[in-house]
Amino acid sequence: MLQCRHMRVPVRQSEVLAQSKKVADHHLTRGTMERMRLEILRLTKERPALSAEMQRTAEEGDFSENAGYQAAKAALRRVNSRITFLDEQLRFAIPIDQDTDDGKVHVGSTVILESSGKTLELEILGSQESSPGKGRISHLSPLGQALIGHSVGEAIEFETPSGRVTYKLINIQ
């Protein structure tokens, strides 16, 4: 149970189960880590008002039929759950060092690939920050795994649902 001043907020088993099913990938850019810290600060500042709202609505009577109380309690639970989640992410975070320059692809590298005369620029990040449509792929994705450890000039082959694909590694930044 989470303690919040004078009340106890239960940790729902469904929340614990949902978190446990996620792949444990703790690679985060320093920018994302800073955004998480700022979100924790913002949410922490919201908590007293939510707690006060919950106490105010609790004074209105029967908890089971008090929609205002139930809504305030749910809002406080969401904020506490998000703070706990962000704290856990930061506690286990592995900062991505984007300045590694040993000539090989690492988590944090930006690569330029070529296949069939077309070029593709991708940033290799942790799974939490991946966004394939924006050119940010996870190091755990099939292509991300195939790229890690390779050098400029090497051919990278990997399997896709539509067949085998080969890329030539043109540049690493």
mmCIF file with all atom_site columns, C-alpha atoms in Angstrom:
data_model
loop_
_atom_site.group_PDB
_atom_site.id
_atom_site.type_symbol
_atom_site.label_atom_id
_atom_site.label_alt_id
_atom_site.label_comp_id
_atom_site.label_asym_id
_atom_site.label_entity_id
_atom_site.label_seq_id
_atom_site.pdbx_PDB_ins_code
_atom_site.Cartn_x
_atom_site.Cartn_y
_atom_site.Cartn_z
_atom_site.occupancy
_atom_site.B_iso_or_equiv
_atom_site.pdbx_formal_charge
_atom_site.auth_seq_id
_atom_site.auth_comp_id
_atom_site.auth_asym_id
_atom_site.auth_atom_id
_atom_site.pdbx_PDB_model_num
ATOM 1   C CA . MET A 1 1   ? 0.000   0.000   0.000   1.00 0.00 ? 1   MET A CA 1
ATOM 2   C CA . LEU A 1 2   ? 1.096   3.525   -0.711  1.00 0.00 ? 2   LEU A CA 1
ATOM 3   C CA . GLN A 1 3   ? 0.949   5.960   2.178   1.00 0.00 ? 3   GLN A CA 1
ATOM 4   C CA . CYS A 1 4   ? -0.278  9.447   1.421   1.00 0.00 ? 4   CYS A CA 1
ATOM 5   C CA . ARG A 1 5   ? -0.477  11.568  4.526   1.00 0.00 ? 5   ARG A CA 1
ATOM 6   C CA . HIS A 1 6   ? -3.535  10.307  6.411   1.00 0.00 ? 6   HIS A CA 1
ATOM 7   C CA . MET A 1 7   ? -4.868  7.771   3.978   1.00 0.00 ? 7   MET A CA 1
ATOM 8   C CA . ARG A 1 8   ? -3.846  4.494   2.507   1.00 0.00 ? 8   ARG A CA 1
ATOM 9   C CA . VAL A 1 9   ? -4.165  3.982   -1.226  1.00 0.00 ? 9   VAL A CA 1
ATOM 10  C CA . PRO A 1 10  ? -4.184  0.332   -2.264  1.00 0.00 ? 10  PRO A CA 1
ATOM 11  C CA . VAL A 1 11  ? -1.900  -0.941  -4.982  1.00 0.00 ? 11  VAL A CA 1
ATOM 12  C CA . ARG A 1 12  ? -4.179  -2.796  -7.360  1.00 0.00 ? 12  ARG A CA 1
ATOM 13  C CA . GLN A 1 13  ? -3.121  -6.309  -8.354  1.00 0.00 ? 13  GLN A CA 1
ATOM 14  C CA . SER A 1 14  ? -4.081  -5.527  -11.967 1.00 0.00 ? 14  SER A CA 1
ATOM 15  C CA . GLU A 1 15  ? -1.621  -2.595  -11.970 1.00 0.00 ? 15  GLU A CA 1
ATOM 16  C CA . VAL A 1 16  ? 1.160   -4.810  -10.631 1.00 0.00 ? 16  VAL A CA 1
ATOM 17  C CA . LEU A 1 17  ? 0.374   -7.518  -13.204 1.00 0.00 ? 17  LEU A CA 1
ATOM 18  C CA . ALA A 1 18  ? 0.299   -5.035  -16.094 1.00 0.00 ? 18  ALA A CA 1
ATOM 19  C CA . GLN A 1 19  ? 3.711   -3.667  -15.104 1.00 0.00 ? 19  GLN A CA 1
ATOM 20  C CA . SER A 1 20  ? 5.218   -7.142  -14.696 1.00 0.00 ? 20  SER A CA 1
ATOM 21  C CA . LYS A 1 21  ? 4.255   -8.170  -18.246 1.00 0.00 ? 21  LYS A CA 1
ATOM 22  C CA . LYS A 1 22  ? 6.284   -5.367  -19.817 1.00 0.00 ? 22  LYS A CA 1
ATOM 23  C CA . VAL A 1 23  ? 9.721   -6.143  -21.205 1.00 0.00 ? 23  VAL A CA 1
ATOM 24  C CA . ALA A 1 24  ? 12.365  -4.841  -18.838 1.00 0.00 ? 24  ALA A CA 1
ATOM 25  C CA . ASP A 1 25  ? 14.294  -2.442  -21.049 1.00 0.00 ? 25  ASP A CA 1
ATOM 26  C CA . HIS A 1 26  ? 15.760  0.348   -18.984 1.00 0.00 ? 26  HIS A CA 1
ATOM 27  C CA . HIS A 1 27  ? 17.717  2.225   -21.679 1.00 0.00 ? 27  HIS A CA 1
ATOM 28  C CA . LEU A 1 28  ? 16.667  5.893   -21.655 1.00 0.00 ? 28  LEU A CA 1
ATOM 29  C CA . THR A 1 29  ? 18.123  9.053   -23.129 1.00 0.00 ? 29  THR A CA 1
ATOM 30  C CA . ARG A 1 30  ? 19.132  11.720  -20.641 1.00 0.00 ? 30  ARG A CA 1
ATOM 31  C CA . GLY A 1 31  ? 16.434  13.989  -22.075 1.00 0.00 ? 31  GLY A CA 1
ATOM 32  C CA . THR A 1 32  ? 13.736  11.420  -21.348 1.00 0.00 ? 32  THR A CA 1
ATOM 33  C CA . MET A 1 33  ? 15.091  10.917  -17.843 1.00 0.00 ? 33  MET A CA 1
ATOM 34  C CA . GLU A 1 34  ? 14.893  14.673  -17.232 1.00 0.00 ? 34  GLU A CA 1
ATOM 35  C CA . ARG A 1 35  ? 11.315  14.802  -18.578 1.00 0.00 ? 35  ARG A CA 1
ATOM 36  C CA . MET A 1 36  ? 10.415  11.980  -16.167 1.00 0.00 ? 36  MET A CA 1
ATOM 37  C CA . ARG A 1 37  ? 11.927  13.897  -13.233 1.00 0.00 ? 37  ARG A CA 1
ATOM 38  C CA . LEU A 1 38  ? 9.964   17.017  -14.177 1.00 0.00 ? 38  LEU A CA 1
ATOM 39  C CA . GLU A 1 39  ? 6.746   14.997  -14.475 1.00 0.00 ? 39  GLU A CA 1
ATOM 40  C CA . ILE A 1 40  ? 7.330   13.535  -10.997 1.00 0.00 ? 40  ILE A CA 1
ATOM 41  C CA . LEU A 1 41  ? 7.767   17.067  -9.614  1.00 0.00 ? 41  LEU A CA 1
ATOM 42  C CA . ARG A 1 42  ? 4.588   18.259  -11.334 1.00 0.00 ? 42  ARG A CA 1
ATOM 43  C CA . LEU A 1 43  ? 2.559   15.267  -10.120 1.00 0.00 ? 43  LEU A CA 1
ATOM 44  C CA . THR A 1 44  ? 3.938   15.593  -6.591  1.00 0.00 ? 44  THR A CA 1
ATOM 45  C CA . LYS A 1 45  ? 2.712   19.197  -6.535  1.00 0.00 ? 45  LYS A CA 1
ATOM 46  C CA . GLU A 1 46  ? -0.767  18.026  -7.667  1.00 0.00 ? 46  GLU A CA 1
ATOM 47  C CA . ARG A 1 47  ? -1.117  15.459  -4.870  1.00 0.00 ? 47  ARG A CA 1
ATOM 48  C CA . PRO A 1 48  ? -2.024  17.814  -1.982  1.00 0.00 ? 48  PRO A CA 1
ATOM 49  C CA . ALA A 1 49  ? -4.911  19.326  -3.975  1.00 0.00 ? 49  ALA A CA 1
ATOM 50  C CA . LEU A 1 50  ? -6.173  15.868  -4.940  1.00 0.00 ? 50  LEU A CA 1
ATOM 51  C CA . SER A 1 51  ? -5.909  14.687  -1.350  1.00 0.00 ? 51  SER A CA 1
ATOM 52  C CA . ALA A 1 52  ? -7.787  17.771  -0.130  1.00 0.00 ? 52  ALA A CA 1
ATOM 53  C CA . GLU A 1 53  ? -10.491 17.186  -2.753  1.00 0.00 ? 53  GLU A CA 1
ATOM 54  C CA . MET A 1 54  ? -10.816 13.595  -1.619  1.00 0.00 ? 54  MET A CA 1
ATOM 55  C CA . GLN A 1 55  ? -11.135 14.659  2.024   1.00 0.00 ? 55  GLN A CA 1
ATOM 56  C CA . ARG A 1 56  ? -13.674 17.345  1.106   1.00 0.00 ? 56  ARG A CA 1
ATOM 57  C CA . THR A 1 57  ? -15.842 14.911  -0.845  1.00 0.00 ? 57  THR A CA 1
ATOM 58  C CA . ALA A 1 58  ? -15.482 12.270  1.882   1.00 0.00 ? 58  ALA A CA 1
ATOM 59  C CA . GLU A 1 59  ? -17.268 14.630  4.248   1.00 0.00 ? 59  GLU A CA 1
ATOM 60  C CA . GLU A 1 60  ? -20.321 14.535  1.977   1.00 0.00 ? 60  GLU A CA 1
ATOM 61  C CA . GLY A 1 61  ? -21.411 11.161  3.310   1.00 0.00 ? 61  GLY A CA 1
ATOM 62  C CA . ASP A 1 62  ? -21.631 7.523   2.269   1.00 0.00 ? 62  ASP A CA 1
ATOM 63  C CA . PHE A 1 63  ? -18.487 6.443   0.394   1.00 0.00 ? 63  PHE A CA 1
ATOM 64  C CA . SER A 1 64  ? -20.236 3.793   -1.697  1.00 0.00 ? 64  SER A CA 1
ATOM 65  C CA . GLU A 1 65  ? -22.654 6.269   -3.303  1.00 0.00 ? 65  GLU A CA 1
ATOM 66  C CA . ASN A 1 66  ? -20.411 9.327   -3.328  1.00 0.00 ? 66  ASN A CA 1
ATOM 67  C CA . ALA A 1 67  ? -19.390 9.819   -6.974  1.00 0.00 ? 67  ALA A CA 1
ATOM 68  C CA . GLY A 1 68  ? -17.253 12.863  -6.170  1.00 0.00 ? 68  GLY A CA 1
ATOM 69  C CA . TYR A 1 69  ? -15.288 10.904  -3.588  1.00 0.00 ? 69  TYR A CA 1
ATOM 70  C CA . GLN A 1 70  ? -14.830 7.951   -5.948  1.00 0.00 ? 70  GLN A CA 1
ATOM 71  C CA . ALA A 1 71  ? -13.611 10.269  -8.732  1.00 0.00 ? 71  ALA A CA 1
ATOM 72  C CA . ALA A 1 72  ? -11.193 12.089  -6.411  1.00 0.00 ? 72  ALA A CA 1
ATOM 73  C CA . LYS A 1 73  ? -9.891  8.777   -5.076  1.00 0.00 ? 73  LYS A CA 1
ATOM 74  C CA . ALA A 1 74  ? -9.382  7.458   -8.633  1.00 0.00 ? 74  ALA A CA 1
ATOM 75  C CA . ALA A 1 75  ? -7.541  10.643  -9.665  1.00 0.00 ? 75  ALA A CA 1
ATOM 76  C CA . LEU A 1 76  ? -5.236  10.395  -6.651  1.00 0.00 ? 76  LEU A CA 1
ATOM 77  C CA . ARG A 1 77  ? -4.641  6.709   -7.368  1.00 0.00 ? 77  ARG A CA 1
ATOM 78  C CA . ARG A 1 78  ? -3.682  7.507   -10.994 1.00 0.00 ? 78  ARG A CA 1
ATOM 79  C CA . VAL A 1 79  ? -1.236  10.204  -9.873  1.00 0.00 ? 79  VAL A CA 1
ATOM 80  C CA . ASN A 1 80  ? 0.325   7.952   -7.211  1.00 0.00 ? 80  ASN A CA 1
ATOM 81  C CA . SER A 1 81  ? 0.567   5.076   -9.682  1.00 0.00 ? 81  SER A CA 1
ATOM 82  C CA . ARG A 1 82  ? 2.247   7.285   -12.291 1.00 0.00 ? 82  ARG A CA 1
ATOM 83  C CA . ILE A 1 83  ? 4.734   8.643   -9.739  1.00 0.00 ? 83  ILE A CA 1
ATOM 84  C CA . THR A 1 84  ? 5.568   5.102   -8.620  1.00 0.00 ? 84  THR A CA 1
ATOM 85  C CA . PHE A 1 85  ? 6.010   3.980   -12.236 1.00 0.00 ? 85  PHE A CA 1
ATOM 86  C CA . LEU A 1 86  ? 8.291   6.921   -13.096 1.00 0.00 ? 86  LEU A CA 1
ATOM 87  C CA . ASP A 1 87  ? 10.326  6.436   -9.897  1.00 0.00 ? 87  ASP A CA 1
ATOM 88  C CA . GLU A 1 88  ? 10.866  2.772   -10.814 1.00 0.00 ? 88  GLU A CA 1
ATOM 89  C CA . GLN A 1 89  ? 11.888  3.670   -14.363 1.00 0.00 ? 89  GLN A CA 1
ATOM 90  C CA . LEU A 1 90  ? 14.426  6.198   -13.114 1.00 0.00 ? 90  LEU A CA 1
ATOM 91  C CA . ARG A 1 91  ? 15.752  3.912   -10.396 1.00 0.00 ? 91  ARG A CA 1
ATOM 92  C CA . PHE A 1 92  ? 16.674  1.225   -12.930 1.00 0.00 ? 92  PHE A CA 1
ATOM 93  C CA . ALA A 1 93  ? 17.419  3.532   -15.877 1.00 0.00 ? 93  ALA A CA 1
ATOM 94  C CA . ILE A 1 94  ? 20.501  2.890   -17.972 1.00 0.00 ? 94  ILE A CA 1
ATOM 95  C CA . PRO A 1 95  ? 21.441  6.265   -19.491 1.00 0.00 ? 95  PRO A CA 1
ATOM 96  C CA . ILE A 1 96  ? 22.066  6.066   -23.215 1.00 0.00 ? 96  ILE A CA 1
ATOM 97  C CA . ASP A 1 97  ? 25.507  7.458   -24.019 1.00 0.00 ? 97  ASP A CA 1
ATOM 98  C CA . GLN A 1 98  ? 25.106  9.028   -27.435 1.00 0.00 ? 98  GLN A CA 1
ATOM 99  C CA . ASP A 1 99  ? 28.746  10.107  -27.614 1.00 0.00 ? 99  ASP A CA 1
ATOM 100 C CA . THR A 1 100 ? 30.335  6.659   -28.002 1.00 0.00 ? 100 THR A CA 1
ATOM 101 C CA . ASP A 1 101 ? 32.709  6.806   -30.973 1.00 0.00 ? 101 ASP A CA 1
ATOM 102 C CA . ASP A 1 102 ? 34.315  3.400   -31.432 1.00 0.00 ? 102 ASP A CA 1
ATOM 103 C CA . GLY A 1 103 ? 33.009  2.942   -34.974 1.00 0.00 ? 103 GLY A CA 1
ATOM 104 C CA . LYS A 1 104 ? 30.329  0.427   -33.982 1.00 0.00 ? 104 LYS A CA 1
ATOM 105 C CA . VAL A 1 105 ? 26.556  0.686   -33.634 1.00 0.00 ? 105 VAL A CA 1
ATOM 106 C CA . HIS A 1 106 ? 25.398  1.002   -30.011 1.00 0.00 ? 106 HIS A CA 1
ATOM 107 C CA . VAL A 1 107 ? 22.185  1.932   -28.251 1.00 0.00 ? 107 VAL A CA 1
ATOM 108 C CA . GLY A 1 108 ? 22.078  5.688   -28.844 1.00 0.00 ? 108 GLY A CA 1
ATOM 109 C CA . SER A 1 109 ? 23.679  5.577   -32.311 1.00 0.00 ? 109 SER A CA 1
ATOM 110 C CA . THR A 1 110 ? 22.111  7.178   -35.360 1.00 0.00 ? 110 THR A CA 1
ATOM 111 C CA . VAL A 1 111 ? 22.760  5.107   -38.469 1.00 0.00 ? 111 VAL A CA 1
ATOM 112 C CA . ILE A 1 112 ? 22.308  5.614   -42.180 1.00 0.00 ? 112 ILE A CA 1
ATOM 113 C CA . LEU A 1 113 ? 21.467  2.463   -44.113 1.00 0.00 ? 113 LEU A CA 1
ATOM 114 C CA . GLU A 1 114 ? 21.143  1.789   -47.822 1.00 0.00 ? 114 GLU A CA 1
ATOM 115 C CA . SER A 1 115 ? 19.096  -0.851  -49.586 1.00 0.00 ? 115 SER A CA 1
ATOM 116 C CA . SER A 1 116 ? 18.138  -0.964  -53.276 1.00 0.00 ? 116 SER A CA 1
ATOM 117 C CA . GLY A 1 117 ? 19.415  2.582   -53.809 1.00 0.00 ? 117 GLY A CA 1
ATOM 118 C CA . LYS A 1 118 ? 17.282  4.038   -51.009 1.00 0.00 ? 118 LYS A CA 1
ATOM 119 C CA . THR A 1 119 ? 18.717  5.443   -47.792 1.00 0.00 ? 119 THR A CA 1
ATOM 120 C CA . LEU A 1 120 ? 17.198  5.205   -44.349 1.00 0.00 ? 120 LEU A CA 1
ATOM 121 C CA . GLU A 1 121 ? 18.256  7.105   -41.228 1.00 0.00 ? 121 GLU A CA 1
ATOM 122 C CA . LEU A 1 122 ? 17.453  5.475   -37.883 1.00 0.00 ? 122 LEU A CA 1
ATOM 123 C CA . GLU A 1 123 ? 18.196  6.209   -34.249 1.00 0.00 ? 123 GLU A CA 1
ATOM 124 C CA . ILE A 1 124 ? 18.730  3.117   -32.066 1.00 0.00 ? 124 ILE A CA 1
ATOM 125 C CA . LEU A 1 125 ? 17.128  3.644   -28.652 1.00 0.00 ? 125 LEU A CA 1
ATOM 126 C CA . GLY A 1 126 ? 15.499  1.757   -25.798 1.00 0.00 ? 126 GLY A CA 1
ATOM 127 C CA . SER A 1 127 ? 12.058  0.269   -26.394 1.00 0.00 ? 127 SER A CA 1
ATOM 128 C CA . GLN A 1 128 ? 10.308  2.960   -24.335 1.00 0.00 ? 128 GLN A CA 1
ATOM 129 C CA . GLU A 1 129 ? 11.498  5.681   -26.692 1.00 0.00 ? 129 GLU A CA 1
ATOM 130 C CA . SER A 1 130 ? 11.075  3.876   -29.992 1.00 0.00 ? 130 SER A CA 1
ATOM 131 C CA . SER A 1 131 ? 8.832   5.410   -32.627 1.00 0.00 ? 131 SER A CA 1
ATOM 132 C CA . PRO A 1 132 ? 9.454   3.708   -35.984 1.00 0.00 ? 132 PRO A CA 1
ATOM 133 C CA . GLY A 1 133 ? 7.423   6.322   -37.875 1.00 0.00 ? 133 GLY A CA 1
ATOM 134 C CA . LYS A 1 134 ? 9.862   8.960   -36.602 1.00 0.00 ? 134 LYS A CA 1
ATOM 135 C CA . GLY A 1 135 ? 12.972  6.901   -37.377 1.00 0.00 ? 135 GLY A CA 1
ATOM 136 C CA . ARG A 1 136 ? 13.539  5.777   -33.767 1.00 0.00 ? 136 ARG A CA 1
ATOM 137 C CA . ILE A 1 137 ? 13.754  2.005   -33.373 1.00 0.00 ? 137 ILE A CA 1
ATOM 138 C CA . SER A 1 138 ? 14.329  -0.168  -30.343 1.00 0.00 ? 138 SER A CA 1
ATOM 139 C CA . HIS A 1 139 ? 17.608  -1.985  -29.929 1.00 0.00 ? 139 HIS A CA 1
ATOM 140 C CA . LEU A 1 140 ? 15.393  -5.009  -29.156 1.00 0.00 ? 140 LEU A CA 1
ATOM 141 C CA . SER A 1 141 ? 13.629  -4.876  -32.552 1.00 0.00 ? 141 SER A CA 1
ATOM 142 C CA . PRO A 1 142 ? 14.813  -7.339  -35.219 1.00 0.00 ? 142 PRO A CA 1
ATOM 143 C CA . LEU A 1 143 ? 16.620  -4.577  -37.151 1.00 0.00 ? 143 LEU A CA 1
ATOM 144 C CA . GLY A 1 144 ? 17.981  -2.999  -33.964 1.00 0.00 ? 144 GLY A CA 1
ATOM 145 C CA . GLN A 1 145 ? 19.399  -6.331  -32.827 1.00 0.00 ? 145 GLN A CA 1
ATOM 146 C CA . ALA A 1 146 ? 20.891  -6.940  -36.277 1.00 0.00 ? 146 ALA A CA 1
ATOM 147 C CA . LEU A 1 147 ? 22.622  -3.522  -36.277 1.00 0.00 ? 147 LEU A CA 1
ATOM 148 C CA . ILE A 1 148 ? 24.195  -3.550  -32.796 1.00 0.00 ? 148 ILE A CA 1
ATOM 149 C CA . GLY A 1 149 ? 27.958  -4.088  -32.948 1.00 0.00 ? 149 GLY A CA 1
ATOM 150 C CA . HIS A 1 150 ? 28.340  -3.587  -36.710 1.00 0.00 ? 150 HIS A CA 1
ATOM 151 C CA . SER A 1 151 ? 30.656  -1.075  -38.413 1.00 0.00 ? 151 SER A CA 1
ATOM 152 C CA . VAL A 1 152 ? 30.392  1.205   -41.446 1.00 0.00 ? 152 VAL A CA 1
ATOM 153 C CA . GLY A 1 153 ? 30.582  -0.702  -44.727 1.00 0.00 ? 153 GLY A CA 1
ATOM 154 C CA . GLU A 1 154 ? 29.171  -3.948  -43.364 1.00 0.00 ? 154 GLU A CA 1
ATOM 155 C CA . ALA A 1 155 ? 26.095  -5.619  -44.798 1.00 0.00 ? 155 ALA A CA 1
ATOM 156 C CA . ILE A 1 156 ? 23.359  -6.383  -42.292 1.00 0.00 ? 156 ILE A CA 1
ATOM 157 C CA . GLU A 1 157 ? 20.843  -9.108  -43.028 1.00 0.00 ? 157 GLU A CA 1
ATOM 158 C CA . PHE A 1 158 ? 17.750  -9.778  -41.002 1.00 0.00 ? 158 PHE A CA 1
ATOM 159 C CA . GLU A 1 159 ? 14.454  -11.590 -41.335 1.00 0.00 ? 159 GLU A CA 1
ATOM 160 C CA . THR A 1 160 ? 11.149  -9.738  -41.763 1.00 0.00 ? 160 THR A CA 1
ATOM 161 C CA . PRO A 1 161 ? 7.630   -11.137 -42.154 1.00 0.00 ? 161 PRO A CA 1
ATOM 162 C CA . SER A 1 162 ? 7.932   -10.507 -45.914 1.00 0.00 ? 162 SER A CA 1
ATOM 163 C CA . GLY A 1 163 ? 11.351  -12.145 -46.230 1.00 0.00 ? 163 GLY A CA 1
ATOM 164 C CA . ARG A 1 164 ? 15.049  -11.510 -45.764 1.00 0.00 ? 164 ARG A CA 1
ATOM 165 C CA . VAL A 1 165 ? 16.267  -7.910  -46.066 1.00 0.00 ? 165 VAL A CA 1
ATOM 166 C CA . THR A 1 166 ? 19.851  -6.704  -46.523 1.00 0.00 ? 166 THR A CA 1
ATOM 167 C CA . TYR A 1 167 ? 21.069  -3.212  -45.660 1.00 0.00 ? 167 TYR A CA 1
ATOM 168 C CA . LYS A 1 168 ? 24.504  -1.694  -46.094 1.00 0.00 ? 168 LYS A CA 1
ATOM 169 C CA . LEU A 1 169 ? 25.651  0.394   -43.136 1.00 0.00 ? 169 LEU A CA 1
ATOM 170 C CA . ILE A 1 170 ? 26.699  3.749   -44.661 1.00 0.00 ? 170 ILE A CA 1
ATOM 171 C CA . ASN A 1 171 ? 27.304  5.925   -41.592 1.00 0.00 ? 171 ASN A CA 1
ATOM 172 C CA . ILE A 1 172 ? 27.199  5.874   -37.782 1.00 0.00 ? 172 ILE A CA 1
ATOM 173 C CA . GLN A 1 173 ? 26.730  9.070   -35.798 1.00 0.00 ? 173 GLN A CA 1
#
